[in-house]
Amino acid sequence: MTIAVPGLPPAPKPAQRAQGVSPFIVMDVMNAAEAIERRGGSVVHMEVGQPSAATPASIRASAAQALEDGRIGYTQALGIGSLRARIARHYRDTYGVEVPAERVVVTTGSSGGFILSFLACFEPGARIAITAPGYPAYRNILIALGLEPVAIPVGPETRYALTPELIAKAHAEKPLAGVLTMSPANPTGVVMTPEAIAAVAAECRRLGLWYISDEIYHGLTYDRPATTALAADPDAIIVNSFSKYYCMTGWRVGWLVVPERLVRVIERLQQNFSISVPMLSQVAGEAAFDAIEECEAIKAGYAANRAYLLKALPEIGLGDFLPVDGAFYIYLDIGRYSNDSMAFCRDALENAGVAITPGLDFDEGRGARTVRLSFAGSLAECEEAVARLGRWLKAR
């Protein structure tokens, strides 16, 4: 509570740009679920996009050894040289794309990567195209930085992805400065084809726009591999992270691949924002590339969860969902039950003991009739969630 003091001006207020940032609803759902658990209740967590598996043992062992060795200090602002080189090698080995290590920037997760790339590329007030539905932090980071997110509704006619036509239409209405895509996508799980990515990249080049590709869920696809935008455009800005495939969310370490002309710009920003990414996390990140066997075993668990849910959800009346090509999400239409996804999710949590995320987190225009389920937990948890949701829906 603010106390007014006679004779003094009113206390300063929070900045408007900060107040314009919406809450990340999934985190609010998690808080509500944990409150129920503290009271002794039981909750199946399907709200947060976070692997439930532990970080692979070999990654943890590498960090533990570094800690045992002694001094943990600052690193170069752009990241430890050996890690940058290992990330560059990853692009050659995985995608057949040559990336100079000098164009790799180690960041504090993908979140740090977005902040650095947005600041490096866009002037205040610039307009950046994103999808609706899409990851809500894009919108909120852009707003906080004084930029304008342009949410373009996408649907089944484009497989829930941006197209050159949609980009050109938005640019004609009022000029854009950049385009941001995500594949595999959150919340939809949709993977863009190589042709779709190449078409978006070509349109961005034609219009003179920055193209930013969020590839944080690469490695987590089930029918076909994901394609890096670098294969279509060496000038694309790539945002990635060790969080999802490598089960390292809490380590907060990711990376950018940027054009050479942005390297020094981003280095100066990183020097002043954080000096460097935590050294232990960088050591762990480098070790992650040698933990593929463990990571693939975890991914096999997601694949089993996916197969189960694609069959079981329609059997309880939740069969209207988008393609689940990658990541670990199912994005459902709940219109037959409710046009208020906030109330639907609150009811599911309180009366079914299942935490899921309202679609309004991802699509402010159409998300009132959608929800997102994360299947990053165990198969037993997925089975329990379906059983609870089935009983609850039947009783509604």
Short mmCIF file of N, CA, C and O in Angstrom, two decimals, residues 332-345 347 366-371 392-393 396:
data_model
loop_
_atom_site.label_atom_id
_atom_site.label_comp_id
_atom_site.label_asym_id
_atom_site.label_seq_id
_atom_site.Cartn_x
_atom_site.Cartn_y
_atom_site.Cartn_z
N LEU A 332 -6.24 -27.88 -28.24
CA LEU A 332 -7.58 -28.42 -28.39
C LEU A 332 -8.63 -27.34 -28.54
O LEU A 332 -8.57 -26.30 -27.87
N ASP A 333 -9.64 -27.61 -29.35
CA ASP A 333 -10.83 -26.77 -29.41
C ASP A 333 -11.86 -27.35 -28.42
O ASP A 333 -12.22 -28.52 -28.50
N ILE A 334 -12.30 -26.51 -27.49
CA ILE A 334 -13.27 -26.96 -26.47
C ILE A 334 -14.63 -26.32 -26.69
O ILE A 334 -15.46 -26.28 -25.78
N GLY A 335 -14.89 -25.82 -27.91
CA GLY A 335 -16.11 -25.08 -28.18
C GLY A 335 -17.38 -25.85 -27.88
O GLY A 335 -18.41 -25.26 -27.55
N ARG A 336 -17.34 -27.16 -27.97
CA ARG A 336 -18.54 -27.95 -27.67
C ARG A 336 -18.87 -27.93 -26.18
O ARG A 336 -19.99 -28.25 -25.78
N TYR A 337 -17.90 -27.55 -25.36
CA TYR A 337 -18.12 -27.51 -23.91
C TYR A 337 -18.18 -26.08 -23.36
O TYR A 337 -18.88 -25.82 -22.38
N SER A 338 -17.40 -25.18 -23.94
CA SER A 338 -17.30 -23.85 -23.35
C SER A 338 -16.73 -22.86 -24.35
O SER A 338 -15.94 -23.22 -25.23
N ASN A 339 -17.12 -21.60 -24.21
CA ASN A 339 -16.51 -20.50 -24.94
C ASN A 339 -15.75 -19.59 -23.98
O ASN A 339 -15.52 -18.42 -24.29
N ASP A 340 -15.38 -20.14 -22.84
CA ASP A 340 -14.61 -19.40 -21.83
C ASP A 340 -13.49 -20.32 -21.34
O ASP A 340 -13.65 -21.06 -20.37
N SER A 341 -12.35 -20.29 -22.04
CA SER A 341 -11.27 -21.21 -21.71
C SER A 341 -10.70 -20.97 -20.32
O SER A 341 -10.21 -21.90 -19.68
N MET A 342 -10.76 -19.73 -19.84
CA MET A 342 -10.27 -19.45 -18.48
C MET A 342 -11.12 -20.21 -17.46
O MET A 342 -10.59 -20.87 -16.56
N ALA A 343 -12.43 -20.09 -17.61
CA ALA A 343 -13.34 -20.78 -16.68
C ALA A 343 -13.22 -22.29 -16.84
O ALA A 343 -13.25 -23.04 -15.84
N PHE A 344 -13.09 -22.76 -18.06
CA PHE A 344 -12.96 -24.20 -18.32
C PHE A 344 -11.73 -24.76 -17.62
O PHE A 344 -11.80 -25.80 -16.95
N CYS A 345 -10.60 -24.07 -17.74
CA CYS A 345 -9.36 -24.55 -17.12
C CYS A 345 -9.41 -24.45 -15.60
O CYS A 345 -8.89 -25.32 -14.89
N ASP A 347 -12.11 -24.71 -13.81
CA ASP A 347 -13.00 -25.79 -13.39
C ASP A 347 -12.29 -27.14 -13.46
O ASP A 347 -12.42 -27.99 -12.57
N ARG A 366 -8.98 -15.55 -30.43
CA ARG A 366 -9.78 -16.77 -30.58
C ARG A 366 -9.54 -17.79 -29.49
O ARG A 366 -10.11 -18.89 -29.52
N GLY A 367 -8.70 -17.45 -28.52
CA GLY A 367 -8.30 -18.43 -27.52
C GLY A 367 -9.33 -18.73 -26.46
O GLY A 367 -9.08 -19.58 -25.59
N ALA A 368 -10.49 -18.09 -26.51
CA ALA A 368 -11.52 -18.36 -25.51
C ALA A 368 -12.13 -19.75 -25.67
O ALA A 368 -12.79 -20.24 -24.76
N ARG A 369 -11.89 -20.39 -26.82
CA ARG A 369 -12.46 -21.72 -27.02
C ARG A 369 -11.38 -22.78 -27.25
O ARG A 369 -11.65 -23.85 -27.82
N THR A 370 -10.15 -22.49 -26.82
CA THR A 370 -9.07 -23.47 -26.97
C THR A 370 -8.30 -23.62 -25.67
O THR A 370 -8.28 -22.71 -24.83
N VAL A 371 -7.63 -24.76 -25.53
CA VAL A 371 -6.75 -25.02 -24.39
C VAL A 371 -5.52 -25.75 -24.90
O VAL A 371 -5.54 -26.37 -25.97
N TRP A 392 -14.86 -35.98 -15.33
CA TRP A 392 -15.34 -34.61 -15.12
C TRP A 392 -16.23 -34.15 -16.26
O TRP A 392 -17.31 -33.58 -16.03
N LEU A 393 -15.82 -34.40 -17.50
CA LEU A 393 -16.61 -33.99 -18.65
C LEU A 393 -17.95 -34.72 -18.68
O LEU A 393 -18.99 -34.14 -19.04
N ARG A 396 -20.37 -33.06 -16.29
CA ARG A 396 -20.73 -31.65 -16.52
C ARG A 396 -22.16 -31.50 -17.00
O ARG A 396 -22.66 -32.32 -17.76
#
